[in-house]
Short mmCIF file of C-alpha atoms in Angstrom, two decimals:
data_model
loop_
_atom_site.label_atom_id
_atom_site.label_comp_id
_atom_site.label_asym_id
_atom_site.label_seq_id
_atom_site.Cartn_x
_atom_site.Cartn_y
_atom_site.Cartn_z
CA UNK A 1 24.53 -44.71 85.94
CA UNK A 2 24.12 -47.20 88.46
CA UNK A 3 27.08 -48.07 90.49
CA UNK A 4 29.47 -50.66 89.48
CA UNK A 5 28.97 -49.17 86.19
CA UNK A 6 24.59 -44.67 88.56
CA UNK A 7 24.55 -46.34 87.01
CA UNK A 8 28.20 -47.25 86.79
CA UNK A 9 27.73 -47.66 83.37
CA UNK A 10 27.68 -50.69 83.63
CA UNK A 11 30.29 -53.17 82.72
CA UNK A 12 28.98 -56.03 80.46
CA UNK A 13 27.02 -58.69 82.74
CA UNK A 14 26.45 -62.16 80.73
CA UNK A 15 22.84 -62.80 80.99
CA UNK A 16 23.50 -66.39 82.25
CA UNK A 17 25.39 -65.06 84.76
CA UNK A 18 23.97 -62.65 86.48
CA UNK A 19 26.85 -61.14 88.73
CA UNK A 20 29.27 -60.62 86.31
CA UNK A 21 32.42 -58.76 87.12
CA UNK A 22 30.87 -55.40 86.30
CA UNK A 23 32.48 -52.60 86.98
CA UNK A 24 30.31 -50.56 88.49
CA UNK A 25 32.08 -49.66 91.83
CA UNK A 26 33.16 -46.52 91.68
CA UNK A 27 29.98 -45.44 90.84
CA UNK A 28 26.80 -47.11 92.02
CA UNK A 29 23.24 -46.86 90.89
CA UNK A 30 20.43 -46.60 93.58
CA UNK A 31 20.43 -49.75 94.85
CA UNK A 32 17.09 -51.53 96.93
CA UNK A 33 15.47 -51.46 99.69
CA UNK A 34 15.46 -53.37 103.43
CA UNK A 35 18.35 -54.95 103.99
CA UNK A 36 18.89 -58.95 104.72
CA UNK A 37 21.31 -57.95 107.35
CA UNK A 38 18.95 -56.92 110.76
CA UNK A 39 17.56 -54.22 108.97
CA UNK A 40 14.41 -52.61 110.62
CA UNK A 41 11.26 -53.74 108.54
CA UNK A 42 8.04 -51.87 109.52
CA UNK A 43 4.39 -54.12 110.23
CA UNK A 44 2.90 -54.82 107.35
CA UNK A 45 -0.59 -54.05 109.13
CA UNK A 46 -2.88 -50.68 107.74
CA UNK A 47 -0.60 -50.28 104.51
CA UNK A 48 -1.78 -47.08 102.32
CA UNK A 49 -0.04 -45.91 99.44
CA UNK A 50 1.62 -42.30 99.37
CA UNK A 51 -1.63 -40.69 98.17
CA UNK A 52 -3.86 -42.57 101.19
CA UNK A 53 -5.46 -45.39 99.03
CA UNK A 54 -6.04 -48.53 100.86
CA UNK A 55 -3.69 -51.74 100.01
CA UNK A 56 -5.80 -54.68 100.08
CA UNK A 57 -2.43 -56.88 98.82
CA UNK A 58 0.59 -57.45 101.24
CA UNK A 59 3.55 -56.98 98.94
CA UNK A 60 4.56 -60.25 100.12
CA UNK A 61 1.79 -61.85 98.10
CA UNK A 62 2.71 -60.01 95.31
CA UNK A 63 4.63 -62.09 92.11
CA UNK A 64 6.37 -59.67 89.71
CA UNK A 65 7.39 -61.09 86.71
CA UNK A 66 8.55 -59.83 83.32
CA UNK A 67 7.92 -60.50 79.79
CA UNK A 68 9.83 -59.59 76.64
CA UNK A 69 9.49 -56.47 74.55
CA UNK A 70 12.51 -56.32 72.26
CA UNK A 71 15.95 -57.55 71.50
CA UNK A 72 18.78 -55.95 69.74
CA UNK A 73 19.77 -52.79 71.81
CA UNK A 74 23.31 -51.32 72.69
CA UNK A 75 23.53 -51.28 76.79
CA UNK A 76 20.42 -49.17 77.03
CA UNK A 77 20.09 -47.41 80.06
CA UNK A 78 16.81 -46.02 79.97
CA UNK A 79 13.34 -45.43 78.78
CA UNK A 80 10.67 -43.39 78.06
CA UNK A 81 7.70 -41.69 75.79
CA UNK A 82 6.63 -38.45 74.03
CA UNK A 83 3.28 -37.75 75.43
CA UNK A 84 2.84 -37.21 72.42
CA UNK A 85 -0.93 -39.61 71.35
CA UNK A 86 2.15 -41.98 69.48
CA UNK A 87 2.42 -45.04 71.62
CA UNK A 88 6.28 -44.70 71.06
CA UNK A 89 8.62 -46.02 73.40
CA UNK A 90 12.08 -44.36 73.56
CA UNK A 91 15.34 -46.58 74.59
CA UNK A 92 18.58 -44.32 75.69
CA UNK A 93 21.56 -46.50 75.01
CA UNK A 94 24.67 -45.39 76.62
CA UNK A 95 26.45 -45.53 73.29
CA UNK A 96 24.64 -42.27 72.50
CA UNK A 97 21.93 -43.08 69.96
CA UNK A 98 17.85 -43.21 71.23
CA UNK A 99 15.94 -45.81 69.58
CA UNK A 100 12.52 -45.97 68.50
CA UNK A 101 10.34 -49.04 69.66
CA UNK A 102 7.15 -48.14 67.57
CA UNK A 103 4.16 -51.46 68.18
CA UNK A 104 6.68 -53.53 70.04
CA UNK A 105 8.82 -53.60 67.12
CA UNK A 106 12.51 -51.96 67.28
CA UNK A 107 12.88 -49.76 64.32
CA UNK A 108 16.49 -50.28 62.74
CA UNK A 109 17.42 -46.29 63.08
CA UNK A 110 17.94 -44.03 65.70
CA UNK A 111 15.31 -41.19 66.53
CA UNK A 112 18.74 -39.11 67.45
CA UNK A 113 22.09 -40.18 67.12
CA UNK A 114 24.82 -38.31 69.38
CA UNK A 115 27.35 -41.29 69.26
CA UNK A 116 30.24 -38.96 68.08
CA UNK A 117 29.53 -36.11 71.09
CA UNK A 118 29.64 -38.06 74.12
CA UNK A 119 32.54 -40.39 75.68
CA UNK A 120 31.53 -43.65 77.04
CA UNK A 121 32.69 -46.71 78.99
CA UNK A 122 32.21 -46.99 82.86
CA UNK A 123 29.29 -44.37 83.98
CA UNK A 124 30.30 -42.21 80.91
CA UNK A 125 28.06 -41.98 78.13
CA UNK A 126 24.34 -40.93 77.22
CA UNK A 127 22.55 -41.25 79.96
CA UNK A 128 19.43 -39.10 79.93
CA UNK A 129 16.43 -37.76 78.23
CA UNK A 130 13.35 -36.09 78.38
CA UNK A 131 10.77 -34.82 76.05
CA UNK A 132 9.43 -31.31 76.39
CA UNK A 133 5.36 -31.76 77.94
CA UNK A 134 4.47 -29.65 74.68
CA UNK A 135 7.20 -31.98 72.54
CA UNK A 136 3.80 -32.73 70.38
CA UNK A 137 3.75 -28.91 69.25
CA UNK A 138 7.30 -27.96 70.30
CA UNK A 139 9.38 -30.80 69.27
CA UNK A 140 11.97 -30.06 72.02
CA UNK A 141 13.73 -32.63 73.90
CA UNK A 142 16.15 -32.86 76.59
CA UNK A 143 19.63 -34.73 76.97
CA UNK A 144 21.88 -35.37 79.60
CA UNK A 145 25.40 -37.10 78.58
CA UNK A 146 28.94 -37.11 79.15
CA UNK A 147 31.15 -35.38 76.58
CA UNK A 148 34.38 -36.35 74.86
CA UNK A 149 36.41 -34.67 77.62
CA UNK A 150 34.13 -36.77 80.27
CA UNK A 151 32.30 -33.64 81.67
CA UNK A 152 28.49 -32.89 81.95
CA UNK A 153 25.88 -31.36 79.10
CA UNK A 154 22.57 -30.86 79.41
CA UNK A 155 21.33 -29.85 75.77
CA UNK A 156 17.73 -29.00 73.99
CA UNK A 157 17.24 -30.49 70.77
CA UNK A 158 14.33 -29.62 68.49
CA UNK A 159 12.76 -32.17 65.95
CA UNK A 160 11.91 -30.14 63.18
CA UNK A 161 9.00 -32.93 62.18
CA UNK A 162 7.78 -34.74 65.79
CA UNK A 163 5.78 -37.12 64.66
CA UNK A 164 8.93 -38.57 62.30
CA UNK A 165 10.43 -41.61 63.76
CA UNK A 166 13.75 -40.29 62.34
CA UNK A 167 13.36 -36.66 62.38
CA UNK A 168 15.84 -33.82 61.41
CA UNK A 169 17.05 -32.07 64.56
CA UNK A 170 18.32 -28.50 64.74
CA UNK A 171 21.72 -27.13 66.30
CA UNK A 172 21.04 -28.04 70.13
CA UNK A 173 21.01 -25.20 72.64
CA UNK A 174 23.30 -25.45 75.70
CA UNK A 175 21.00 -25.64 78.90
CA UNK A 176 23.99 -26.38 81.78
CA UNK A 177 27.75 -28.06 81.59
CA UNK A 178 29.82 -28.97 84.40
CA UNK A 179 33.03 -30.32 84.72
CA UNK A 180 33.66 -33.62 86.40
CA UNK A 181 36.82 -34.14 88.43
CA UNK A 182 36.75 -37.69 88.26
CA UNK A 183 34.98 -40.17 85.37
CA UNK A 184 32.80 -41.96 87.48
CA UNK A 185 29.16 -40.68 89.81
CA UNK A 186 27.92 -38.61 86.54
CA UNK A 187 24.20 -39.11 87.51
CA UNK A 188 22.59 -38.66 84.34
CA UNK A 189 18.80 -38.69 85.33
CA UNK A 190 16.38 -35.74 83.98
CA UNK A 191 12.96 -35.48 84.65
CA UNK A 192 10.36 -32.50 83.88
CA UNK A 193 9.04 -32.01 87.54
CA UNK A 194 4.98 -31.18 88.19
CA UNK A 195 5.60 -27.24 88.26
CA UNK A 196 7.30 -27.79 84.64
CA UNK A 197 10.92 -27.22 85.47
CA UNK A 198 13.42 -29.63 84.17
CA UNK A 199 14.87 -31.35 87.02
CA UNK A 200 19.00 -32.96 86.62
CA UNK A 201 19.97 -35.22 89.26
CA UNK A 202 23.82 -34.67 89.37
CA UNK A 203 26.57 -36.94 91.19
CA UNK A 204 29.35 -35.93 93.67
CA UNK A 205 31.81 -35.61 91.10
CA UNK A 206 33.13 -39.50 91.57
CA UNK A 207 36.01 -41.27 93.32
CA UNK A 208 34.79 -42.65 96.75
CA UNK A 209 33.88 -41.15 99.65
CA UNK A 210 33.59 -37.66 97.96
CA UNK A 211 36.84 -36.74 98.62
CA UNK A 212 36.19 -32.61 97.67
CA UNK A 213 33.25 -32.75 100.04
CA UNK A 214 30.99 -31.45 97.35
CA UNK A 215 28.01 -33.24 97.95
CA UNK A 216 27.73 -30.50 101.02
CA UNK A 217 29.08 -27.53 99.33
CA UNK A 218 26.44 -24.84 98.35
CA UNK A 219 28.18 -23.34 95.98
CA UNK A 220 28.84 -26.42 94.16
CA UNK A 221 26.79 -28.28 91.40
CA UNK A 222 27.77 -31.82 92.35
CA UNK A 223 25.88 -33.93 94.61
CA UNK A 224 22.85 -32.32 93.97
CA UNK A 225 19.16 -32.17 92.85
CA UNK A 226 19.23 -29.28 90.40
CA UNK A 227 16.13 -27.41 88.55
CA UNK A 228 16.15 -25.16 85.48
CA UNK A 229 13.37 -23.02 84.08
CA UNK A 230 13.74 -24.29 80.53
CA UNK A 231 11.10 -22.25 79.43
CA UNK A 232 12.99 -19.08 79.49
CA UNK A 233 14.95 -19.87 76.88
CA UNK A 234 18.89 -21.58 76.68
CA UNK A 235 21.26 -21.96 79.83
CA UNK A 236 19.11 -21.12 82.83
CA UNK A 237 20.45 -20.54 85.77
CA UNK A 238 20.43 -23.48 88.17
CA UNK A 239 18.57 -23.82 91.30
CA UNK A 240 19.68 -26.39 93.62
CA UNK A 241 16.80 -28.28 95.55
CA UNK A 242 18.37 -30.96 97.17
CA UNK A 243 21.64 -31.33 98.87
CA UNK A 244 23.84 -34.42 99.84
CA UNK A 245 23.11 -36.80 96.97
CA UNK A 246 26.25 -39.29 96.14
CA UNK A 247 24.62 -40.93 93.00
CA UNK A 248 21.12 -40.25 91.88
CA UNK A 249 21.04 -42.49 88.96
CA UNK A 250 17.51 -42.06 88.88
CA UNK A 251 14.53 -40.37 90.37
CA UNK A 252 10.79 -40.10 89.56
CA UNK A 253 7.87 -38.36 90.37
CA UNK A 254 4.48 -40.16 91.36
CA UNK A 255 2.27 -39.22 88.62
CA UNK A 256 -1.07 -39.44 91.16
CA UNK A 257 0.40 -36.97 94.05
CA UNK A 258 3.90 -35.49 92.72
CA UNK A 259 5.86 -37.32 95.57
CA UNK A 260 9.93 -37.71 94.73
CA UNK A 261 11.34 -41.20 94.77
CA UNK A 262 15.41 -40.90 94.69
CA UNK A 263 17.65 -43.85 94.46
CA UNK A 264 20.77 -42.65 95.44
CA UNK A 265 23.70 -44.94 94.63
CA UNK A 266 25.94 -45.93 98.08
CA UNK A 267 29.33 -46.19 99.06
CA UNK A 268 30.94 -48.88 101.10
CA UNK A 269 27.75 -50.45 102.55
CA UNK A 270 24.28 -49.12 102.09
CA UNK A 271 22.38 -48.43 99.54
CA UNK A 272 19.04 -45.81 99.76
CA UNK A 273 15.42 -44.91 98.23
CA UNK A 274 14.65 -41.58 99.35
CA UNK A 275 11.36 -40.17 99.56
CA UNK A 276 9.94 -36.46 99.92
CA UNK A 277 6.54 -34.76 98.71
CA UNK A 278 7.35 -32.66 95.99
CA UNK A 279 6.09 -29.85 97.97
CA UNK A 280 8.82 -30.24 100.73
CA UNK A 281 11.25 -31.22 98.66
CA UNK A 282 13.63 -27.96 98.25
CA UNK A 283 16.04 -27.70 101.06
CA UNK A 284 16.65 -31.24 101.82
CA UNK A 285 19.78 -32.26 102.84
CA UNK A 286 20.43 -35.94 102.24
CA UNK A 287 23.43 -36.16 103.90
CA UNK A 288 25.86 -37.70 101.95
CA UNK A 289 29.02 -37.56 102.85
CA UNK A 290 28.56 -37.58 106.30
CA UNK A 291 25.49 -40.42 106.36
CA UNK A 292 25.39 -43.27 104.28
CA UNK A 293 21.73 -44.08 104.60
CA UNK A 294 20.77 -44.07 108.45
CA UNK A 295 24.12 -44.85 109.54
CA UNK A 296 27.24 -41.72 109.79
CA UNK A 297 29.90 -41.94 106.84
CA UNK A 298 32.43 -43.73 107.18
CA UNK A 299 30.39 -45.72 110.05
CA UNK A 300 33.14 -45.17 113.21
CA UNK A 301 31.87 -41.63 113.18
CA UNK A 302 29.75 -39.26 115.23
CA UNK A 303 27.09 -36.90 113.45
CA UNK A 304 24.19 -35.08 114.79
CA UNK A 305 21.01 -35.92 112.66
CA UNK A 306 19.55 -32.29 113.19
CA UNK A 307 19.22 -30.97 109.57
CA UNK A 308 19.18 -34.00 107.76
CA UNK A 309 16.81 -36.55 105.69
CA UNK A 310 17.24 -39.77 105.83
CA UNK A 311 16.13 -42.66 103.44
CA UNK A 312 12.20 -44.26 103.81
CA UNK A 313 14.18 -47.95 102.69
CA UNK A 314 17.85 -48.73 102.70
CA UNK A 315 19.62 -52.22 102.03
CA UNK A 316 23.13 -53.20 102.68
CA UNK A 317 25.41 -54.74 100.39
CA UNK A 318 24.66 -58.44 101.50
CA UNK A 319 21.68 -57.63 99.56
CA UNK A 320 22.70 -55.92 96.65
CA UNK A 321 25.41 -53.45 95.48
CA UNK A 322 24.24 -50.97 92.94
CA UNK A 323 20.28 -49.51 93.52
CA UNK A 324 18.38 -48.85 90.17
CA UNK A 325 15.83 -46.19 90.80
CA UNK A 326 12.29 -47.13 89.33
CA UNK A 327 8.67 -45.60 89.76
CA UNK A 328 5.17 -45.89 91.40
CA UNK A 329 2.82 -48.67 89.44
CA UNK A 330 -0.02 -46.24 88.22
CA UNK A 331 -0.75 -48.74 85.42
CA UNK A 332 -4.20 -50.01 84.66
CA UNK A 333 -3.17 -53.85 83.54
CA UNK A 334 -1.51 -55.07 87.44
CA UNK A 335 -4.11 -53.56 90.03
CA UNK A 336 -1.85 -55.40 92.56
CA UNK A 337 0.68 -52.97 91.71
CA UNK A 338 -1.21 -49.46 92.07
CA UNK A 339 0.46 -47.18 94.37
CA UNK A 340 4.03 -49.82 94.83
CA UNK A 341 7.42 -48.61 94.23
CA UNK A 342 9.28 -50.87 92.10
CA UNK A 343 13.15 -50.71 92.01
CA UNK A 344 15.71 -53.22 91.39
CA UNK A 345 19.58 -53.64 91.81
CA UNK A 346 22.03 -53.90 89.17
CA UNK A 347 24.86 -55.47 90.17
CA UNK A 348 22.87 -58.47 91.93
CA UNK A 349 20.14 -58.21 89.39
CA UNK A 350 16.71 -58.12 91.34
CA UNK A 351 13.81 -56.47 91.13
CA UNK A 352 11.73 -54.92 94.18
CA UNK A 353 8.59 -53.28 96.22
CA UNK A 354 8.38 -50.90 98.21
CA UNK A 355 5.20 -49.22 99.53
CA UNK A 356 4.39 -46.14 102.16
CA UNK A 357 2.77 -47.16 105.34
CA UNK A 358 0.30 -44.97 107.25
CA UNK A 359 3.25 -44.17 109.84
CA UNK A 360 4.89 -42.58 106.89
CA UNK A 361 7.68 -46.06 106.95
CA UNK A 362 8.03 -48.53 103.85
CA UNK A 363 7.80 -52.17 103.39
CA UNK A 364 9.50 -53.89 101.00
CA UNK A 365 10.54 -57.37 99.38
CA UNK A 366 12.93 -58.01 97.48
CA UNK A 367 15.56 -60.72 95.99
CA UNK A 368 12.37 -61.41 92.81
CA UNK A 369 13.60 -62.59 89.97
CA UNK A 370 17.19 -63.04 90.66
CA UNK A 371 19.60 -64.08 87.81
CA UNK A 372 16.95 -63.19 84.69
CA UNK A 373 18.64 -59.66 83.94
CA UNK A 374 20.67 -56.50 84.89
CA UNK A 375 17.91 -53.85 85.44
CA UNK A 376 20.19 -50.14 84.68
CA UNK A 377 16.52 -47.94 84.53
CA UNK A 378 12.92 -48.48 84.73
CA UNK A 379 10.26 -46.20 82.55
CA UNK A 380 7.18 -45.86 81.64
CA UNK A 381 4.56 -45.75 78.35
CA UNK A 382 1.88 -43.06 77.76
CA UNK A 383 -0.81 -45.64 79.46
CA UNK A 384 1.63 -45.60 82.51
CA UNK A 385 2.63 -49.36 82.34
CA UNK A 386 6.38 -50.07 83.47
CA UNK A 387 9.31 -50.90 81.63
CA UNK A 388 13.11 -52.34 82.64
CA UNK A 389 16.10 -52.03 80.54
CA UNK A 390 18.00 -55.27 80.85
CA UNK A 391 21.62 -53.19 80.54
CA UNK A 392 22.48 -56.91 78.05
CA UNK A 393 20.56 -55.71 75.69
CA UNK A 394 16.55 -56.15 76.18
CA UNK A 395 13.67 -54.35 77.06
CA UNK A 396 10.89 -55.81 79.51
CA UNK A 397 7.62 -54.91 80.65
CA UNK A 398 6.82 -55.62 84.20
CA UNK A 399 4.12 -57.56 85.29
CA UNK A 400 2.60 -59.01 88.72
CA UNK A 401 -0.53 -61.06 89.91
#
């Protein structure tokens, strides 16, 4: 989970006061964009989003705001839907149950309850799931948590009825386990990718500075992007796509053009949205844990860029501590928000923009909405309107004008 909880899972933040002492440092979330400390930000003249449409809006006139869906959940770290024609809205809490929000109402119990599989606390704990693109028919869906022993499983469960709002589920099929050496970086993000392969964004394997240099170690499934052809049936072999990821607490595709959007969680003092097409996506190397961001890990260092990506927005930790990972507006309700990146931080509990200029740069604001929650995910409904899980307790729908 995000950091000081990829979210670090994230230590209990009073709503009132919005930089509580979580504990999400070991293990950062993806935290925002441009940085408040000298940090580069690119004219905001000829703006186009990342599939060439025309921004009439400068994202500085932009005004996000949020209004209340529900009440009443346990730490939820994420959200999502079916695809199913339901209208249901899915809520991950880290406790290990998903909860069914069914016409903006909460429904009292869980769609699937996994509280006695998975170990929580910190960045341990459910932290992922997807739904099958034929879950309609299929009724498979895909977790990602943390186990009793604190290592990585990546399951399939099948509802035997998916239309029921409390379904029976079969025996789960193992898709991919990996130990973790240390509690914390556990990513936790999984995402069916545009070619239909189920895509697990996995940590470093925790501590700090990746101390077993895994992040850059082929043979290793830590610090990675990894991809599994679930359709041939239970643990697929992984294929690794991206290197030199820390903390991907979470990543999205752009639902108009495929592009990847990674938040990768930083160390000591930057934070990172990275940003690939999905068709040059395999073989990047992101460089952690020799770059931070733009700048060589730790920063008294020497490093050749040659062979390396770097991010399209960082922000240093004057800004914010622990980057949430969110997706591109494709909504119909905010117009001012088609084509924009929205992110947030956890620890310092903002949300963001960020947008693709035509020289392929980003431009971003940030510091909206300070003190009102403690984004740990973003999502989004069937009609492609966003959500943010307030880690307290809440779920919002985000809004602009």
């Amino acid at each position: 989970m995000p950091k000081r909880p990829y979210l670090p899972l994230f230590a209990v933040v009073a709503l009132a006061s919005l930089i509580a002492a979580l504990s999400l440092s070991a293990c950062k979330t993806a935290s925002p964009p441009a940085s408040s400390d000298g940090g580069s930000k690119p004219a905001t003249s000829a703006l186009v989003s990342s599939d060439g449409a025309s921004q009439s809006k400068s994202l500085d006139r932009i005004k996000l705001g949020v209004k209340l869906v529900t009440e009443g959940l346990d730490q939820p770290l994420f959200v999502t839907n079916a695809g199913d024609g339901s209208g249901r809205l899915f809520v991950v809490e880290q406790t290990g149950r998903v909860r069914v929000i069914r016409d903006g109402k909460l429904l009292p119990d869980p769609f699937l309850d996994l509280t006695g599989n998975v170990s929580t606390g910190g960045e341990r704990g459910l932290l992922g799931l997807a739904f099958a693109p034929d879950f309609k028919t299929s009724g498979d869906l895909y977790v990602d948590y943390t186990d009793v022993n604190g290592d990585t499983v990546v399951e399939r469960y099948t509802a035997e009825d998916p239309a029921s709002d409390t379904p029976f589920f079969n025996e789960p099929d193992p898709v991919f386990a990996q130990k973790q050496p240390f509690s914390n970086h556990n990513g936790g993000g999984i995402m069916f990718a545009p070619d239909g392969t189920l895509w697990v964004g996995m940590g470093d394997g925790g501590s700090a500075g990746d101390p077993g240099d895994r992040a850059q170690n082929p043979k290793v499934m830590l610090g990675k992007m990894l991809s599994f052809d679930v359709a041939n049936g239970a643990q697929p072999k992984p294929v690794v796509v991206m290197t030199g990821l820390r903390n991907p607490w979470r990543f999205s595709f752009d639902t108009a053009n495929n592009d990847v959007w990674i938040a990768d969680v930083g160390q000591d003092v930057w934070e990172e949205i990275d940003y690939t097409t999905f068709a040059e996506a395999q073989g990047r190397n992101w460089g952690w844990n020799l770059w931070e961001g733009n700048h060589t890990y730790p920063e008294r260092s020497t490093q050749a860029r040659d062979g390396y990506s770097f991010p399209i927005v960082e922000y240093s930790h004057a800004k914010g501590e622990s980057i949430t990972g969110g997706y591109v507006y494709r909504g119909a309700a905010y117009p001012a928000l088609q084509g924009v990146y929205v992110y947030g931080d956890f620890v310092n509990g903002w949300l963001a923009m960020a947008r693709r200029s035509s020289d392929g740069a980003a431009e971003s604001r940030d510091l909206l909405l300070k003190g009102k929650l403690v984004p740990s995910s973003f999502g989004v409904s069937e009609d492609d309107e966003l959500y943010v899980c307030d880690y307290n307790g809440a779920l919002f729908q985000v809004t602009a004008r």
